[in-house]
Every structure is written in C-alpha cells, then in structure tokens.
mmCIF file of C-alpha atoms in Angstrom:
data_model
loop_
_atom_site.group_PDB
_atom_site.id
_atom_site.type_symbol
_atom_site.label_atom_id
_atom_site.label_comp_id
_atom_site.label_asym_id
_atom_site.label_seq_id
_atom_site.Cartn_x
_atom_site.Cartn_y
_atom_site.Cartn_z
ATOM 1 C CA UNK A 1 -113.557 13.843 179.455
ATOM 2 C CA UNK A 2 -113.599 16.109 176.653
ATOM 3 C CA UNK A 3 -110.405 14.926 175.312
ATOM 4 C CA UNK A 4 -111.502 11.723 175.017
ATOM 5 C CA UNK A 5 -114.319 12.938 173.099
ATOM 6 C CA UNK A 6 -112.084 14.564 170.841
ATOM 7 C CA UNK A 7 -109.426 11.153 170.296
ATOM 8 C CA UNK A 8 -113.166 8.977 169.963
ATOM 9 C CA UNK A 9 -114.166 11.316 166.945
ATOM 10 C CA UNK A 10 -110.496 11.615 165.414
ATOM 11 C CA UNK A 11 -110.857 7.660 165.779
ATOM 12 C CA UNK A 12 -114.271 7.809 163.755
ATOM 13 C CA UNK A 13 -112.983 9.855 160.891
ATOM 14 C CA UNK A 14 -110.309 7.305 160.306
ATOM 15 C CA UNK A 15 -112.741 4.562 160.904
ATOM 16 C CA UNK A 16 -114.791 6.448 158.146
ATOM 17 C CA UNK A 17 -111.633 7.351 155.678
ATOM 18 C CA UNK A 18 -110.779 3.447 155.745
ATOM 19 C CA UNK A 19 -114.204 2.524 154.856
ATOM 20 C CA UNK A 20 -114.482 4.907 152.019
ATOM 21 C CA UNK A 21 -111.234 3.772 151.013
ATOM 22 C CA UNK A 22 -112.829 0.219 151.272
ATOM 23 C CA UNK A 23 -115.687 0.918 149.182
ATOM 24 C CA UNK A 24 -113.295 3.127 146.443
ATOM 25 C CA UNK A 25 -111.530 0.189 145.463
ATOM 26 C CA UNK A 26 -113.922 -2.197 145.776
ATOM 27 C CA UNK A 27 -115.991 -0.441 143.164
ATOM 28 C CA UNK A 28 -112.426 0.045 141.082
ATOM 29 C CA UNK A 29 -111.836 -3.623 141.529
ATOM 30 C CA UNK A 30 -115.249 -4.423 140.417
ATOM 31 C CA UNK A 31 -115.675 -2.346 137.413
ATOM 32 C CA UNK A 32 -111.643 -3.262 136.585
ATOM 33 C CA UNK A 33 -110.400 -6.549 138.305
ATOM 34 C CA UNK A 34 -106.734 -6.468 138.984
ATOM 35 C CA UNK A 35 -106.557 -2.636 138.188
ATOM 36 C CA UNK A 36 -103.200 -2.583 138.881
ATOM 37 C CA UNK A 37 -102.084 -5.038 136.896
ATOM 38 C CA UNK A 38 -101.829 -3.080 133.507
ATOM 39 C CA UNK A 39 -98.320 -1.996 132.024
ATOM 40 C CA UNK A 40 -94.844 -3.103 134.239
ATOM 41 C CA UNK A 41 -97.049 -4.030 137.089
ATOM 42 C CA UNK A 42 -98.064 -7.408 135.199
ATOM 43 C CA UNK A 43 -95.396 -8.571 133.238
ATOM 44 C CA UNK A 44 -92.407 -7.122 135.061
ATOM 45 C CA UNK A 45 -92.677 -6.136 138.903
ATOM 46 C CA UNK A 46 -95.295 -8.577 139.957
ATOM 47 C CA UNK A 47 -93.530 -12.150 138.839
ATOM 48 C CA UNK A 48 -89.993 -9.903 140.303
ATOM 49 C CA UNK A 49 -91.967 -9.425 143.856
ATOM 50 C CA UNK A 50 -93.153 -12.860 143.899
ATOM 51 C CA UNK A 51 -89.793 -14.255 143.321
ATOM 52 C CA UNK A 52 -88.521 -12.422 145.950
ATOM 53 C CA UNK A 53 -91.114 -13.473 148.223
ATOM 54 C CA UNK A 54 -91.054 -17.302 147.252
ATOM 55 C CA UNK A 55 -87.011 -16.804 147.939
ATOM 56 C CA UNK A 56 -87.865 -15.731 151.370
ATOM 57 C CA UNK A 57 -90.539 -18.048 152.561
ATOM 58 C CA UNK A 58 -89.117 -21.075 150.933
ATOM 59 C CA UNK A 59 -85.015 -20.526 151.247
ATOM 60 C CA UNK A 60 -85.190 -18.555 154.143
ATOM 61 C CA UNK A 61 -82.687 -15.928 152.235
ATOM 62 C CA UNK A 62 -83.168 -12.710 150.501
ATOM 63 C CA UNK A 63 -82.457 -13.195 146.751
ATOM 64 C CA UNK A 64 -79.213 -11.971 145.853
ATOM 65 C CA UNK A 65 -79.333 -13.113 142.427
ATOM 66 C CA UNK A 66 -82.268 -14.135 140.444
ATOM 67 C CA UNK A 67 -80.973 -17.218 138.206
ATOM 68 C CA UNK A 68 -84.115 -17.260 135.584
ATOM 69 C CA UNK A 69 -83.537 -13.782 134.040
ATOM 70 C CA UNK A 70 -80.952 -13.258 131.617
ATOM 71 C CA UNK A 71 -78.574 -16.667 132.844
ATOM 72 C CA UNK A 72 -78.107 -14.920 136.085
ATOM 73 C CA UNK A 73 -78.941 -11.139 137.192
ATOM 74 C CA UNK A 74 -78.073 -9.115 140.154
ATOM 75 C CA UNK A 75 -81.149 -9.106 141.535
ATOM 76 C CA UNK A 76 -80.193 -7.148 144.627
ATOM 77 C CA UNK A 77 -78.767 -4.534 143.050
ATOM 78 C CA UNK A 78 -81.226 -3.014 141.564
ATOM 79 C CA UNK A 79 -82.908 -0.836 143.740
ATOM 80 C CA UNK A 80 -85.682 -1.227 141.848
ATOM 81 C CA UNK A 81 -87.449 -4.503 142.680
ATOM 82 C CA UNK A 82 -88.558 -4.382 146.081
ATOM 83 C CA UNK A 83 -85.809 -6.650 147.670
ATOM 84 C CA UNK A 84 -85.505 -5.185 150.891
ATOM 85 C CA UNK A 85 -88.497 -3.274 150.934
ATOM 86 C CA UNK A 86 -91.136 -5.186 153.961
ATOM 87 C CA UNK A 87 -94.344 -4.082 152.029
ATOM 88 C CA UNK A 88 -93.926 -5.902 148.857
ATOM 89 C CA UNK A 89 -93.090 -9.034 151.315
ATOM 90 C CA UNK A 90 -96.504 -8.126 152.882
ATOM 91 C CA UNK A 91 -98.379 -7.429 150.537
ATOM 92 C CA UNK A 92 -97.477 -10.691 148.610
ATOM 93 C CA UNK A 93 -98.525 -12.736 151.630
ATOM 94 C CA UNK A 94 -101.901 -10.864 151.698
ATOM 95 C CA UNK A 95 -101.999 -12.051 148.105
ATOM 96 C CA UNK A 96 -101.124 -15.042 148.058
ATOM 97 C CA UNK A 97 -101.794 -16.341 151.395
ATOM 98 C CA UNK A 98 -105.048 -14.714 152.462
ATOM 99 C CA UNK A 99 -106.832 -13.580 148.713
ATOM 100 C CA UNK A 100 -105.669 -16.882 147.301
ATOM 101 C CA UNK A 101 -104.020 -15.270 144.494
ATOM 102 C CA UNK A 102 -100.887 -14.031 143.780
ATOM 103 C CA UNK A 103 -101.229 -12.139 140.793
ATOM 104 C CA UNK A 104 -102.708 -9.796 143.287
ATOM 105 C CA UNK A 105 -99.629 -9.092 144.992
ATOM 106 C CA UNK A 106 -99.208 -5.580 142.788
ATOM 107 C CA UNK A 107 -103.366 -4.491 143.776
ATOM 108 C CA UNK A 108 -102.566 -5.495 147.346
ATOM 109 C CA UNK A 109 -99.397 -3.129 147.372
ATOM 110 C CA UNK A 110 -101.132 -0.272 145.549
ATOM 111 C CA UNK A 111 -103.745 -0.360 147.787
ATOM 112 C CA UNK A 112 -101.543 -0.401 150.787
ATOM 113 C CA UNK A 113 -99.670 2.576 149.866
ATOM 114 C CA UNK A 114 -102.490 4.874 148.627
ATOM 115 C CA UNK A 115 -104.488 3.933 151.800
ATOM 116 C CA UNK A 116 -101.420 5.014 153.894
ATOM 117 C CA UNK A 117 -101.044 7.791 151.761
ATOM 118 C CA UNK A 118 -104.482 8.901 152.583
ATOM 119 C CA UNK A 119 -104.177 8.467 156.649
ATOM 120 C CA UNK A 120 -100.635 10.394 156.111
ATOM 121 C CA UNK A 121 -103.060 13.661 154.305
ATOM 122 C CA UNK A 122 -105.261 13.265 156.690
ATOM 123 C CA UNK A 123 -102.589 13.243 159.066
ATOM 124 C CA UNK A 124 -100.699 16.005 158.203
ATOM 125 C CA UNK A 125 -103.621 18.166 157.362
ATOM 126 C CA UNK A 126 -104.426 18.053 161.388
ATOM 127 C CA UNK A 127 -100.688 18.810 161.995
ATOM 128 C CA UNK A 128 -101.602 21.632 159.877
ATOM 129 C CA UNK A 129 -104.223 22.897 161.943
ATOM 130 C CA UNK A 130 -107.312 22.041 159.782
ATOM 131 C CA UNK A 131 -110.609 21.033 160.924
ATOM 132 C CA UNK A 132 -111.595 17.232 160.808
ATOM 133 C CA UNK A 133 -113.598 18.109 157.531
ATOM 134 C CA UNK A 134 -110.983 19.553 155.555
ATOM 135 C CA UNK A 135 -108.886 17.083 156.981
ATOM 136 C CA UNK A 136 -110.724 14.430 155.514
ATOM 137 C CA UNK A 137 -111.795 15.552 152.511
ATOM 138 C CA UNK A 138 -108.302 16.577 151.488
ATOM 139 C CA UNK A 139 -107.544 12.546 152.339
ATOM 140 C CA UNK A 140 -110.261 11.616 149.732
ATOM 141 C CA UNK A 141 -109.399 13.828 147.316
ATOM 142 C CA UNK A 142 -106.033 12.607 148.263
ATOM 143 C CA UNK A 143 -107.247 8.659 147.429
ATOM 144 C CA UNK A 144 -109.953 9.625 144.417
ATOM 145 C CA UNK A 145 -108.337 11.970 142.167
ATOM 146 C CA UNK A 146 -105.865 9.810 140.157
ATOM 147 C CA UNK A 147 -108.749 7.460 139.348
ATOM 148 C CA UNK A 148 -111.241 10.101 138.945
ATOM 149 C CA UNK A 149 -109.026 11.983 136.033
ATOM 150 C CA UNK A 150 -107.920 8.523 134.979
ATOM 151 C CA UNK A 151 -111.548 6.823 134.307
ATOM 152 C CA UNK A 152 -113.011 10.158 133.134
#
C-alpha cells in the first residue's frame, strides 16, 4: 500500500513538471510566437527537416540527396540535418499534421527535447537520492533558466 502511495505521488510531480512545462512555453509562445524560429532554425534547419519529412511521407524513402540545394547535395551525409534522427520526423508531423503548421516543426522539436530534458533532471536527481522537491525544482530550473537569462 505504501508503495503505491509513493509511485501515485512520483506520478503527480511529473503530472505537475509537464504542466508547468505547459504553461512555460505557452507564455514564451505567447509573448514570442515561433520562439524558436530565430537564427538557423528558420532559414536553414526547419525547410532541411521538412524536406526530409515530405521525402518520407510522400516517397516512402529517406532522402539521400536533396536535389534543390546547390544542383544536388549529399543530404545524408551530413550528420547534421536530422536524417535519421525519429524526433525531427515527429516533431514535423506534430507540426504539420496536428498544429496545422509547419513552420512549427523547429518549436515542436525544441519543446520536445527540453521537456525530456526536464523529466531526465528530474529523473536523475531521484537516482541521486534527492527528495521529490529538489527533484523538481532542479527540473524547472532545468526548463526556465535559458529563457530566464535570455529574456532578462
């Protein structure tokens, strides 16, 4: 019984974590929209995931070479672009197919990893052997601080 008290309230903290996550870059998005579209992310890496994704979905092939840059490009050799990595695949579905919009591919992926990159603080924090209030507040420092040094 008492352990699953303890699994419902490591449950909650997550369930909390993802909605403060939620709310974090919903207020980013708000006060920014398409925050992560500045620099590479817009003109380089976002129309590079995309083509990678519309090569997928519509050829049914991963793009090898990308015939509208420079007359022909080894696109799959540079490690660089996301070719064979499943999260820029995902995230340009969530985009495209569920937001409606697929210049949001980069947000979508941004958000992905820093919200898995707060679970895995709070994660490893408890490996550690830290309360549930460290734990967590080391995952929102975790999530906030780029943006909080960033927008001060």
């Amino acid at each position: 019984m008492q352990e699953s008290k303890s699994h419902f309230r490591e449950l909650a903290v997550i369930a909390g974590l993802l909605l403060c996550a939620a709310v974090w870059f919903g207020a980013i998005e708000w006060m920014f929209p398409r925050y992560f579209l500045w620099d590479d992310n817009g003109d380089s890496f976002t129309p590079l995931f995309l083509f990678n994704a519309r090569s997928l979905w519509e050829t049914h092939t991963v793009p090898l070479v990308n015939f509208f840059q420079f007359a022909g490009w080894n696109h799959a050799g540079t490690e660089q672009l996301g070719v064979l990595y499943p999260p820029a695949y995902l995230a340009a579905w969530f985009a495209t197919g569920i937001l409606g919009n697929p210049l949001l591919t980069m947000d979508a992926l941004c958000i992905l990893h820093l919200t898995a990159g707060m679970l895995g603080m709070y994660t490893w924090m408890r490996t550690l052997g830290a309360r549930r209030e460290f734990a967590a507040g080391a995952a929102l420092f975790y999530l906030t601080l780029p943006f909080s040094t960033h927008l001060a």
